[in-house]
Amino acid sequence: MVRALGCRRDECAGAVMEQRTVGRSGLRVSRIGLATHTWGTHTDADEASVQLAAFTEAGGTLVDLSPVYGEGAAQRILADLLGDLVSRDELVLSGHAGVVMHAPGAGVGDSVPAPAAVGPVVDASRRTLLKQLDRTLLELGTDHLDIWNIAAWDPYTPLEEIAATLETAMRSGRTRYAGVRGFAAWQLASLAAIAPISAAQSPYSLLARGAENDVIPAARHHGVGVIASAPLAGGILTGKYRDGVPADSRGADEATAAEIRRRLDDDRATRVVDALVTAADGLGTSPLAVALAWIRDRPGVTSMIVGARDIGQLTGVLAAETLELPRAIAAALDDVSARSE
């Protein structure tokens, strides 16, 4: 099938993205995954179409989706692109369930306090999980997801219920593999001990290396593949904040500005970004590509989920695929990003 950018996968010079096995499963995914969380908000449908075409033509397969991205808009945009732009069979769709939007006063259970304001609420009950899964499948026009993730730890739903729900989804064919997102190491280990968990999304970057101490060892023990999320630390590791806050950046967005600015005030962040810029200048590439190549090559990492607002940003992301970091540069980044405590 010829796509919008004009070439078949086997004809594209950039179709070189390496595929890796997810944990001890037989599933293989591209070592760069495409995030869709900006679709329908900062990225319109036309731009999303260009992004997906470029990603798949570069050999990318892993696409991260959720019914809450853009309050559902991202998933609807992806649904319109499947089949017309890219074949469903060419993608590894990684979906989420277990987070819902609630209005004030709407509790999610007798023992759960009602949220004080409109916003996301964790609900990993069997009822909500399967309801979200079935709606996602219906909306996408497919009979299965490749990876179905529990989106967050739910202290109010018994682990046995969550494990049984994952088993139901897999036995019914609605998902091929199960995963989790944002779980602490003990939470991952607890669920993986009673359920067939294959993948775990976890924040991991040069500015967030905590996963090395707990999540990655726990995942390795249970045969779970780690998929790094937020590998650019909200855009800080691109170097774009060195000379101020660009008007169109996340740092200028009221919803995310406080966290971005807090991290920018960290001297360690400044040292890491300076090191990335120096390395990028020496290698003739971008700080973004260096930061992603460092994560890509870390022990225990299967893939990473990276978002882009436009095709220019995505092109920079895809450039990381062919960048090989010299050992001396990787070691220098290890040192400068390590916490002293």
XYZ file of C-alpha atoms in Angstrom:
341
model
C 0.000 0.000 0.000
C 1.434 3.405 -1.013
C 1.127 5.975 1.751
C 0.860 9.755 1.758
C 4.587 10.391 1.642
C 4.953 8.357 -1.498
C 6.855 5.144 -0.869
C 6.362 1.633 0.330
C 8.105 0.493 3.493
C 10.535 -1.743 1.570
C 11.327 1.130 -0.820
C 12.003 3.819 1.812
C 15.648 4.569 2.471
C 14.799 5.392 6.091
C 13.044 2.102 6.809
C 15.797 0.846 9.066
C 14.290 0.978 12.537
C 15.438 -1.922 14.666
C 12.811 -4.196 16.215
C 13.248 -5.555 19.742
C 11.546 -8.332 21.664
C 9.347 -7.211 24.557
C 10.640 -8.973 27.660
C 10.352 -12.747 27.455
C 7.375 -12.563 25.088
C 7.497 -13.183 21.355
C 6.251 -9.687 20.540
C 8.611 -7.409 18.638
C 8.306 -3.620 18.524
C 10.289 -0.727 17.074
C 12.770 0.718 19.527
C 11.158 4.134 19.059
C 7.419 4.336 19.689
C 5.072 7.105 18.590
C 3.055 8.886 21.291
C -0.343 10.323 20.355
C -1.066 12.363 23.493
C -0.801 15.688 21.604
C -3.194 14.604 18.859
C -6.439 16.545 18.903
C -4.964 19.275 21.114
C -1.604 20.583 19.893
C -1.535 18.349 16.804
C -4.441 18.437 14.358
C -5.663 15.555 12.209
C -3.712 16.575 9.116
C -0.456 16.869 11.032
C -1.130 13.548 12.776
C -1.559 11.932 9.372
C 1.819 13.235 8.208
C 3.440 12.047 11.440
C 2.040 8.530 11.234
C 3.064 8.198 7.586
C 6.617 9.337 8.325
C 6.869 7.094 11.380
C 5.766 3.933 9.600
C 7.885 4.663 6.542
C 10.887 4.877 8.866
C 10.094 1.375 10.086
C 8.267 2.410 13.263
C 5.581 0.054 14.536
C 4.794 0.838 18.192
C 1.990 3.404 18.630
C 0.838 4.499 22.092
C -2.834 5.442 22.496
C -5.383 6.098 25.218
C -9.082 6.951 25.403
C -8.235 9.972 27.592
C -5.658 11.622 25.305
C -7.231 14.847 24.125
C -10.405 13.737 25.928
C -10.808 11.069 23.268
C -9.831 13.148 20.233
C -6.461 11.423 19.759
C -8.041 7.995 19.525
C -10.653 9.215 17.039
C -7.946 10.709 14.826
C -5.998 7.450 14.868
C -9.183 5.547 14.001
C -9.608 7.656 10.861
C -6.049 6.879 9.759
C -6.119 3.113 10.222
C -6.775 1.326 6.973
C -6.731 4.447 4.792
C -3.215 5.642 5.599
C -1.606 2.578 7.145
C -2.688 -1.015 7.537
C -3.711 -2.073 11.037
C -1.443 -5.111 10.689
C 1.634 -2.915 10.287
C 1.229 -1.378 13.739
C 1.704 -2.578 17.293
C -1.087 -0.727 19.085
C -0.452 -0.171 22.791
C -3.621 1.032 24.498
C -4.474 2.038 28.050
C -7.431 1.645 30.379
C -8.094 2.388 34.010
C -8.225 6.182 34.076
C -11.558 7.939 33.624
C -12.786 11.530 33.643
C -15.205 12.407 36.454
C -17.248 15.475 37.304
C -17.312 16.994 40.821
C -19.147 14.800 43.307
C -19.048 11.691 41.139
C -17.404 8.987 43.231
C -16.119 5.794 41.679
C -16.993 3.468 44.521
C -18.415 3.370 48.044
C -14.974 3.443 49.641
C -13.491 5.994 47.238
C -13.828 9.712 47.946
C -15.374 11.774 45.179
C -12.881 13.978 43.322
C -12.959 17.652 44.213
C -12.880 18.811 40.601
C -13.166 17.590 37.053
C -10.136 15.505 36.186
C -8.713 12.023 35.720
C -9.592 9.376 38.299
C -7.980 5.949 38.554
C -10.497 3.103 38.262
C -9.113 -0.327 37.419
C -12.268 -2.238 38.256
C -13.246 -5.045 35.907
C -16.304 -3.054 34.840
C -14.355 0.042 33.830
C -11.396 -1.760 32.285
C -13.471 -3.925 29.946
C -15.827 -1.064 29.138
C -12.894 1.105 28.042
C -11.273 -1.732 26.121
C -14.438 -2.546 24.195
C -15.035 1.118 23.391
C -11.453 1.509 22.144
C -11.771 -1.525 19.881
C -15.091 -0.295 18.513
C -13.738 3.179 17.874
C -10.580 1.927 16.171
C -12.469 -0.612 14.087
C -10.203 -3.472 15.149
C -10.843 -6.677 17.067
C -7.723 -6.473 19.243
C -4.950 -4.390 20.742
C -1.408 -5.717 20.698
C -0.621 -4.479 24.213
C -3.312 -3.508 26.713
C -1.968 -1.559 29.671
C -3.368 -0.887 33.122
C -2.900 2.882 33.085
C -2.226 3.426 36.790
C -2.080 1.671 40.142
C -5.520 1.416 41.752
C -5.361 0.867 45.519
C -9.108 0.249 45.693
C -9.360 -2.672 43.257
C -7.999 -6.079 44.356
C -5.024 -7.276 42.348
C -6.787 -10.597 41.821
C -9.612 -8.779 40.049
C -7.210 -6.893 37.800
C -5.302 -10.091 36.994
C -8.532 -11.933 36.161
C -9.619 -9.064 33.914
C -6.347 -9.206 31.996
C -6.779 -12.959 31.592
C -10.318 -12.425 30.273
C -9.139 -9.871 27.734
C -6.351 -12.123 26.515
C -8.410 -15.313 26.388
C -11.140 -13.519 24.438
C -8.570 -12.260 21.923
C -9.242 -8.594 22.640
C -5.567 -8.109 23.432
C -2.498 -10.128 22.581
C -0.342 -9.008 25.530
C -0.832 -7.197 28.837
C 1.158 -4.345 30.335
C 1.210 -1.661 32.998
C 2.026 2.023 33.039
C 3.660 4.075 35.769
C 3.734 1.264 38.339
C 6.307 1.331 41.125
C 8.603 -1.680 41.260
C 6.695 -3.388 44.072
C 3.398 -2.797 42.262
C 4.764 -4.258 39.038
C 6.193 -7.258 40.877
C 2.951 -7.863 42.768
C 0.842 -7.959 39.616
C 3.413 -9.783 37.474
C 3.498 -12.566 40.070
C -0.160 -13.429 39.345
C -0.786 -12.106 35.818
C 0.989 -12.494 32.442
C 2.518 -9.001 32.244
C 4.792 -8.506 29.232
C 5.455 -4.742 29.182
C 5.876 -1.888 31.639
C 5.928 1.790 30.709
C 8.025 3.791 33.158
C 9.386 7.357 33.218
C 13.067 7.174 32.337
C 15.439 9.838 31.078
C 18.782 11.471 31.819
C 16.903 13.533 34.420
C 14.833 10.659 35.812
C 16.967 7.577 36.397
C 15.134 6.104 39.358
C 13.874 3.206 37.253
C 17.421 1.832 37.177
C 17.251 1.138 40.906
C 13.923 -0.669 41.082
C 11.571 -0.897 38.083
C 14.142 -2.216 35.609
C 15.499 -4.932 37.971
C 11.940 -5.963 38.875
C 10.979 -6.084 35.200
C 14.031 -8.161 34.337
C 13.223 -10.627 37.125
C 9.675 -11.128 35.854
C 10.556 -11.154 32.148
C 8.857 -7.827 31.491
C 10.058 -5.426 28.800
C 10.528 -1.800 29.883
C 9.218 0.927 27.591
C 10.609 4.319 28.609
C 8.132 7.182 28.808
C 9.002 10.905 28.942
C 12.560 10.215 27.664
C 13.028 13.923 26.902
C 11.849 15.082 30.344
C 9.049 17.235 28.993
C 11.279 18.733 26.317
C 14.013 19.922 28.698
C 16.555 17.554 27.128
C 16.042 19.062 23.678
C 17.952 22.124 24.868
C 15.206 24.506 23.787
C 14.922 26.068 27.257
C 18.595 27.116 27.545
C 17.892 30.691 26.441
C 14.417 31.102 27.874
C 10.943 29.622 27.466
C 9.680 29.511 23.859
C 6.114 30.768 23.524
C 4.919 27.541 21.875
C 6.615 25.169 24.343
C 5.254 23.135 27.239
C 7.040 25.525 29.574
C 4.702 28.265 28.389
C 1.615 26.067 28.766
C -0.246 26.905 31.972
C -1.064 23.242 32.605
C 2.570 22.086 32.566
C 4.591 25.259 33.145
C 5.080 24.852 36.901
C 6.663 21.384 36.611
C 8.857 22.370 33.664
C 10.058 25.516 35.395
C 10.754 23.653 38.641
C 12.975 21.212 36.804
C 14.716 24.011 34.912
C 15.777 25.506 38.243
C 17.689 22.306 39.069
C 21.453 22.789 38.607
C 21.718 19.141 37.585
C 19.364 19.761 34.664
C 21.556 22.617 33.493
C 24.667 20.424 33.636
C 22.977 17.607 31.746
C 21.637 19.879 29.008
C 25.030 21.559 28.621
C 26.625 18.118 28.229
C 24.029 17.124 25.636
C 24.634 20.288 23.625
C 28.386 19.733 23.706
C 27.986 16.099 22.611
C 25.534 17.036 19.865
C 27.879 19.695 18.496
C 30.696 17.179 18.361
C 28.575 14.549 16.644
C 26.861 16.928 14.218
C 23.389 16.150 15.514
C 20.837 17.507 18.002
C 20.711 17.283 21.823
C 17.356 15.553 21.387
C 18.879 12.765 19.295
C 21.730 12.292 21.779
C 19.312 12.071 24.735
C 17.166 9.490 22.949
C 20.140 7.431 21.794
C 21.377 7.287 25.401
C 18.007 5.949 26.628
C 17.714 3.544 23.702
C 20.993 1.880 24.626
C 20.368 1.535 28.362
C 20.259 -2.023 29.755
C 16.727 -3.342 30.087
C 15.079 -0.831 27.740
C 12.973 -2.329 24.955
C 11.600 0.868 23.439
C 10.648 4.442 24.274
C 7.509 6.451 23.677
C 8.175 9.866 22.155
C 5.644 12.502 21.148
C 5.970 15.345 18.644
C 3.767 18.321 17.935
C 4.726 18.496 14.262
C 6.659 16.693 11.565
C 9.748 18.811 12.207
C 9.975 17.536 15.779
C 9.277 13.959 14.677
C 12.026 14.115 12.070
C 14.445 15.002 14.858
C 13.184 12.085 16.927
C 13.597 9.603 14.079
C 17.167 10.795 13.543
C 18.064 9.145 16.864
C 17.495 5.710 15.340
C 20.721 5.776 13.333
C 22.838 7.674 15.864
C 25.478 5.540 17.553
C 26.897 7.144 20.687
C 30.630 6.685 21.257
C 31.296 4.950 24.560
C 33.134 7.963 25.937
C 30.120 10.226 25.340
C 27.681 7.704 26.825
C 29.911 7.395 29.899
C 30.166 11.167 30.248
C 26.373 11.456 30.155
C 26.136 8.688 32.761
C 28.404 10.661 35.058
C 26.844 14.085 34.630
C 23.287 12.774 35.066
C 24.005 10.612 38.128
C 22.652 11.928 41.408
C 25.235 12.404 44.141
C 22.963 11.230 46.962
